[in-house]
Tab-separated table of C-alpha atoms in Angstrom:
chain	number	residue	atom	x	y	z
B	847	MET	CA	174.134	-40.241	72.776
B	848	THR	CA	177.519	-38.489	72.711
B	849	VAL	CA	177.447	-34.745	72.157
B	850	LYS	CA	180.052	-33.622	69.611
B	851	VAL	CA	181.633	-30.185	69.561
B	852	GLN	CA	183.790	-28.452	66.960
B	853	LEU	CA	186.089	-26.003	68.731
B	854	PHE	CA	186.222	-22.499	67.261
B	855	ILE	CA	189.378	-21.363	69.032
B	856	THR	CA	189.405	-17.699	67.802
B	857	CYS	CA	192.443	-15.503	67.139
B	858	LEU	CA	192.913	-14.123	70.648
B	859	GLY	CA	192.316	-17.549	72.124
B	860	GLU	CA	195.008	-19.156	69.997
B	861	ASN	CA	197.582	-16.385	70.346
B	862	PHE	CA	197.135	-15.219	73.939
B	863	PHE	CA	195.048	-17.710	75.908
B	864	SER	CA	196.136	-21.225	74.987
B	865	PRO	CA	195.836	-22.404	78.656
B	866	VAL	CA	192.179	-21.294	78.570
B	867	LEU	CA	191.607	-23.389	75.446
B	868	LYS	CA	193.199	-26.367	77.189
B	869	ASP	CA	190.876	-25.838	80.154
B	870	LEU	CA	187.914	-25.606	77.775
B	871	VAL	CA	188.705	-29.006	76.276
B	872	GLY	CA	189.282	-30.518	79.717
B	873	LEU	CA	185.993	-29.150	81.030
B	874	LEU	CA	183.944	-30.330	78.056
B	875	GLU	CA	185.509	-33.787	78.086
B	876	ARG	CA	184.854	-34.016	81.821
B	877	LEU	CA	181.208	-33.416	80.999
B	878	GLY	CA	181.221	-36.212	78.435
B	879	VAL	CA	181.462	-34.025	75.331
B	880	GLN	CA	183.514	-35.209	72.360
B	881	CYS	CA	185.781	-32.388	71.159
B	882	GLU	CA	187.247	-31.906	67.708
B	883	MET	CA	189.228	-28.980	66.303
B	884	PRO	CA	188.937	-28.447	62.542
B	885	GLU	CA	192.317	-27.737	60.998
B	886	GLY	CA	192.659	-24.776	58.701
B	887	GLN	CA	190.390	-22.466	60.684
B	888	THR	CA	191.359	-18.824	60.458
B	889	CYS	CA	190.094	-15.474	61.685
B	890	CYS	CA	186.352	-15.219	61.139
B	891	GLY	CA	186.795	-11.774	59.547
B	892	GLN	CA	185.288	-9.689	62.321
B	893	PRO	CA	188.174	-7.150	62.594
B	894	PHE	CA	187.823	-6.276	58.884
B	895	TYR	CA	184.050	-6.048	59.112
B	896	ASN	CA	183.977	-3.870	62.236
B	897	SER	CA	186.603	-1.557	60.741
B	898	GLY	CA	184.351	-0.793	57.785
B	899	PHE	CA	185.996	-3.180	55.309
B	900	GLN	CA	182.992	-5.440	54.794
B	901	ALA	CA	184.098	-6.585	51.331
B	902	GLN	CA	187.511	-7.636	52.626
B	903	ALA	CA	185.852	-9.605	55.444
B	904	THR	CA	184.276	-12.033	52.985
B	905	GLY	CA	187.634	-13.709	52.255
B	906	PRO	CA	188.289	-14.908	55.823
B	907	ALA	CA	184.573	-15.635	56.262
B	908	ARG	CA	184.500	-17.803	53.133
B	909	GLN	CA	187.544	-19.755	54.362
B	910	TRP	CA	185.959	-20.177	57.792
B	911	LEU	CA	182.784	-21.544	56.211
B	912	LYS	CA	184.857	-23.884	54.046
B	913	VAL	CA	186.489	-25.333	57.163
B	914	PHE	CA	183.472	-25.589	59.453
B	915	GLY	CA	180.772	-26.225	56.851
B	916	PRO	CA	181.517	-29.949	56.341
B	917	THR	CA	181.717	-30.634	60.096
B	918	ASP	CA	178.947	-31.973	62.259
B	919	GLY	CA	177.916	-31.219	65.819
B	920	TYR	CA	177.853	-27.941	67.697
B	921	ILE	CA	180.447	-25.205	67.163
B	922	VAL	CA	181.614	-23.720	70.469
B	923	ALA	CA	183.772	-20.625	71.011
B	924	PRO	CA	185.353	-19.105	74.141
B	925	SER	CA	184.234	-15.700	72.893
B	926	GLY	CA	180.850	-14.031	72.644
B	927	SER	CA	181.996	-11.546	70.010
B	928	CYS	CA	183.267	-14.188	67.573
B	929	ALA	CA	180.253	-16.441	68.125
B	930	GLU	CA	177.922	-13.472	67.641
B	931	PHE	CA	179.666	-12.482	64.422
B	932	VAL	CA	179.321	-15.937	62.897
B	933	ARG	CA	175.734	-16.352	64.029
B	934	HIS	CA	174.343	-12.955	63.095
B	935	ARG	CA	176.632	-11.437	60.448
B	936	TYR	CA	177.537	-14.384	58.221
B	937	PRO	CA	173.978	-14.891	56.892
B	938	GLU	CA	173.921	-11.158	56.040
B	939	MET	CA	177.328	-11.094	54.340
B	940	PHE	CA	176.410	-13.557	51.601
B	941	PRO	CA	173.267	-12.900	49.486
B	942	PRO	CA	170.399	-15.416	49.557
B	943	GLY	CA	170.722	-17.941	46.778
B	944	THR	CA	174.505	-18.231	47.048
B	945	PRO	CA	176.132	-21.426	48.346
B	946	GLU	CA	177.774	-19.439	51.136
B	947	HIS	CA	174.427	-18.130	52.374
B	948	ALA	CA	172.996	-21.614	52.755
B	949	VAL	CA	176.070	-22.781	54.685
B	950	ALA	CA	176.080	-19.625	56.832
B	951	ARG	CA	172.435	-20.142	57.767
B	952	GLU	CA	173.076	-23.764	58.731
B	953	ILE	CA	176.186	-22.923	60.726
B	954	SER	CA	174.550	-20.000	62.533
B	955	GLU	CA	172.085	-22.415	64.119
B	956	ARG	CA	174.788	-24.575	65.675
B	957	THR	CA	177.303	-21.947	66.791
B	958	PHE	CA	177.379	-21.159	70.505
B	959	GLU	CA	179.394	-19.206	73.037
B	960	PHE	CA	180.546	-21.707	75.673
B	961	THR	CA	178.409	-20.518	78.646
B	962	GLU	CA	175.421	-20.542	76.325
B	963	PHE	CA	176.323	-24.071	75.245
B	964	LEU	CA	176.587	-25.273	78.838
B	965	THR	CA	173.316	-23.759	80.018
B	966	ARG	CA	171.101	-23.906	76.937
B	967	VAL	CA	172.322	-27.037	75.150
B	968	LEU	CA	173.697	-29.258	77.912
B	969	LYS	CA	171.192	-27.761	80.396
B	970	LEU	CA	173.872	-27.500	83.085
B	971	THR	CA	174.731	-24.867	85.661
B	972	ASP	CA	176.764	-27.000	88.092
B	973	VAL	CA	179.795	-28.362	86.229
B	974	GLY	CA	181.560	-29.683	89.324
B	975	ALA	CA	183.901	-26.716	89.732
B	976	CYS	CA	185.494	-25.633	93.008
B	977	PHE	CA	187.004	-22.153	93.291
B	978	PRO	CA	187.107	-20.986	96.944
B	979	HIS	CA	187.598	-17.278	96.339
B	980	LYS	CA	185.736	-13.990	96.342
B	981	VAL	CA	185.030	-12.988	92.751
B	982	THR	CA	183.170	-10.335	90.831
B	983	TYR	CA	181.913	-10.501	87.254
B	984	HIS	CA	182.266	-8.164	84.277
B	985	ALA	CA	179.513	-8.479	81.644
B	986	SER	CA	181.159	-8.150	78.221
B	987	CYS	CA	179.222	-6.175	75.601
B	988	HIS	CA	178.954	-8.767	72.817
B	989	LEU	CA	178.094	-11.536	75.251
B	990	LEU	CA	175.437	-9.429	76.948
B	991	ARG	CA	173.964	-7.423	74.089
B	992	GLY	CA	174.930	-9.414	71.030
B	993	MET	CA	174.193	-12.893	72.402
B	994	GLY	CA	171.616	-11.934	75.036
B	995	LEU	CA	173.444	-13.778	77.815
B	996	ARG	CA	172.836	-11.858	81.027
B	997	ASP	CA	171.975	-14.491	83.648
B	998	GLU	CA	173.669	-17.620	82.300
B	999	PRO	CA	177.283	-16.754	83.251
B	1000	LYS	CA	176.269	-15.821	86.793
B	1001	GLN	CA	174.162	-18.965	87.143
B	1002	LEU	CA	177.289	-20.972	86.390
B	1003	LEU	CA	179.340	-18.972	88.889
B	1004	ALA	CA	176.680	-19.340	91.585
B	1005	ALA	CA	176.982	-23.139	91.338
B	1006	VAL	CA	180.771	-23.183	91.829
B	1007	LYS	CA	181.681	-24.689	95.188
B	1008	GLY	CA	183.328	-22.237	97.604
B	1009	LEU	CA	182.921	-19.244	95.300
B	1010	GLU	CA	181.581	-15.987	96.757
B	1011	LEU	CA	180.157	-13.743	94.041
B	1012	VAL	CA	180.187	-10.068	94.972
B	1013	PRO	CA	178.492	-7.314	92.951
B	1014	LEU	CA	180.398	-5.056	90.579
B	1015	SER	CA	179.259	-1.465	90.262
B	1016	GLU	CA	178.376	-0.705	86.614
B	1017	GLU	CA	178.808	-4.386	85.787
B	1018	GLU	CA	177.253	-3.962	82.337
B	1019	THR	CA	179.291	-0.901	81.340
B	1020	CYS	CA	181.885	-1.428	78.598
B	1021	CYS	CA	185.494	-1.806	79.745
B	1022	GLY	CA	186.672	0.318	76.804
B	1023	PHE	CA	188.158	-2.416	74.633
B	1024	GLY	CA	185.607	-2.766	71.852
B	1025	GLY	CA	188.168	-4.266	69.473
B	1026	ILE	CA	189.134	-1.575	66.981
B	1027	PHE	CA	187.457	1.054	69.208
B	1028	SER	CA	190.399	0.998	71.627
B	1029	VAL	CA	192.778	1.727	68.738
B	1030	VAL	CA	190.736	4.475	67.067
B	1031	TYR	CA	189.738	6.201	70.320
B	1032	PRO	CA	192.568	5.384	72.767
B	1033	GLU	CA	191.889	8.280	75.145
B	1034	VAL	CA	188.198	7.417	75.513
B	1035	SER	CA	189.049	3.741	75.851
B	1036	ALA	CA	191.617	4.463	78.579
B	1037	ALA	CA	189.097	6.549	80.548
B	1038	MET	CA	186.495	3.777	80.337
B	1039	LEU	CA	189.059	1.206	81.458
B	1040	ALA	CA	190.076	3.370	84.411
B	1041	ASP	CA	186.452	3.506	85.570
B	1042	LYS	CA	186.110	-0.269	85.201
B	1043	VAL	CA	189.325	-0.957	87.139
B	1044	ARG	CA	188.274	1.440	89.887
B	1045	ASN	CA	184.962	-0.393	90.302
B	1046	ILE	CA	186.706	-3.764	90.344
B	1047	GLN	CA	189.051	-2.544	93.054
B	1048	ALA	CA	186.134	-1.234	95.113
B	1049	SER	CA	184.284	-4.582	94.917
B	1050	GLY	CA	186.701	-6.216	97.342
B	1051	ALA	CA	187.057	-9.259	95.096
B	1052	GLU	CA	190.178	-11.363	94.713
B	1053	TYR	CA	189.359	-12.144	91.092
B	1054	VAL	CA	187.358	-10.522	88.333
B	1055	VAL	CA	185.821	-13.086	85.986
B	1056	VAL	CA	185.501	-12.194	82.300
B	1057	GLY	CA	184.036	-14.325	79.513
B	1058	GLU	CA	185.521	-12.446	76.564
B	1059	PRO	CA	189.248	-12.722	75.656
B	1060	GLY	CA	189.497	-9.129	74.402
B	1061	CYS	CA	187.922	-7.689	77.539
B	1062	LEU	CA	190.038	-10.020	79.677
B	1063	MET	CA	193.244	-8.802	78.045
B	1064	ASN	CA	192.183	-5.166	78.461
B	1065	ILE	CA	191.085	-5.458	82.101
B	1066	ALA	CA	194.093	-7.585	83.086
B	1067	GLY	CA	196.382	-4.934	81.608
B	1068	GLY	CA	194.566	-2.150	83.462
B	1069	LEU	CA	194.831	-3.962	86.785
B	1070	GLN	CA	198.484	-4.798	86.247
B	1071	LYS	CA	199.285	-1.202	85.357
B	1072	ILE	CA	198.144	0.062	88.771
B	1073	GLY	CA	199.721	-2.845	90.639
B	1074	SER	CA	196.377	-4.256	91.739
B	1075	ALA	CA	196.198	-7.479	93.740
B	1076	VAL	CA	193.017	-8.419	91.873
B	1077	ALA	CA	193.592	-11.021	89.159
B	1078	ALA	CA	191.558	-11.165	85.944
B	1079	VAL	CA	190.604	-14.678	84.831
B	1080	HIS	CA	188.527	-16.174	82.043
B	1081	MET	CA	185.238	-17.785	83.003
B	1082	ILE	CA	186.520	-21.082	81.628
B	1083	GLU	CA	189.405	-21.086	84.114
B	1084	VAL	CA	186.983	-20.827	87.015
B	1085	LEU	CA	184.610	-23.492	85.701
B	1086	ALA	CA	187.528	-25.865	85.024
B	1087	ALA	CA	189.006	-25.380	88.519
B	1088	ARG	CA	188.819	-28.196	91.027
B	1089	GLY	CA	189.907	-26.269	94.118
B	1090	ASP	CA	193.653	-26.335	93.436
B	1091	ARG	CA	194.027	-22.618	92.771
C-alpha cells in the first residue's frame, strides 16, 4: 500500500529554504512515499497567535484548514513549530461544535514533523543517507518540547553512513530565535545566540544539524557573522545526501 503525504511547506521553507523542500520530496519519494502539495496553502497563523493576536490568527488558520481539510493521507512539515501549532493549537482555537473544530481535530491526528513521520509512521531510522562528516546537533525548542522529539532526530543521524556525531554542550538550550522573541528582545536573543555559536565552535564539528528553519536561519547567521568554518544545515539535507557533499 502506497503511503501518501500532503506537504505543508511552511512560510520559512517556501521563502528561504526551497532547496530543503526539494530534498524533502526527493527523500520521501526515494522511500516510496507519494507526495502531493495542496495549492492555496498559506501561513498557519502562528506568528499572529504567538504575538498575542489570537483572534487575528483564526483567518489564516481557517484558510489553512480549508486547503488541507479535504485532502487525504499524512500531512508532513519540515518544521516542528508549525507542525506543533497545527496539532495542538488548532483544536483549541475553534470551539467544540463548530465545523472548524471537527476538521482541526481530524487534521491534528495526521500532521507530523518529518523526523517524527520517518521514525514513528514509516518506522525507519536508516534512510540510505551518506554524509561523511563530523556533525553536531542542536535540539530546537518546539521540536523537543512541543513535539516531544528528543531521540528520533539523533537516531536518524546515527544511521547515516560515514557520519560522526559529536556532542554539543547545552544541546537543548534555546538558540535565541523563538520567532517573535528575537524581535521583541533582540539583546537577550543575541546573547543566547552567542552562547550557542560558542558551543558549536567548541564541538569541533564541521556541520551543525538543525531541524527547524527558524533556528537554522538564526544559527547560520550567527556562524557567518564570526566567520566560522562550521556550516549550518537542515536535517533534511543530511538525510537526503548520498555522499556527494
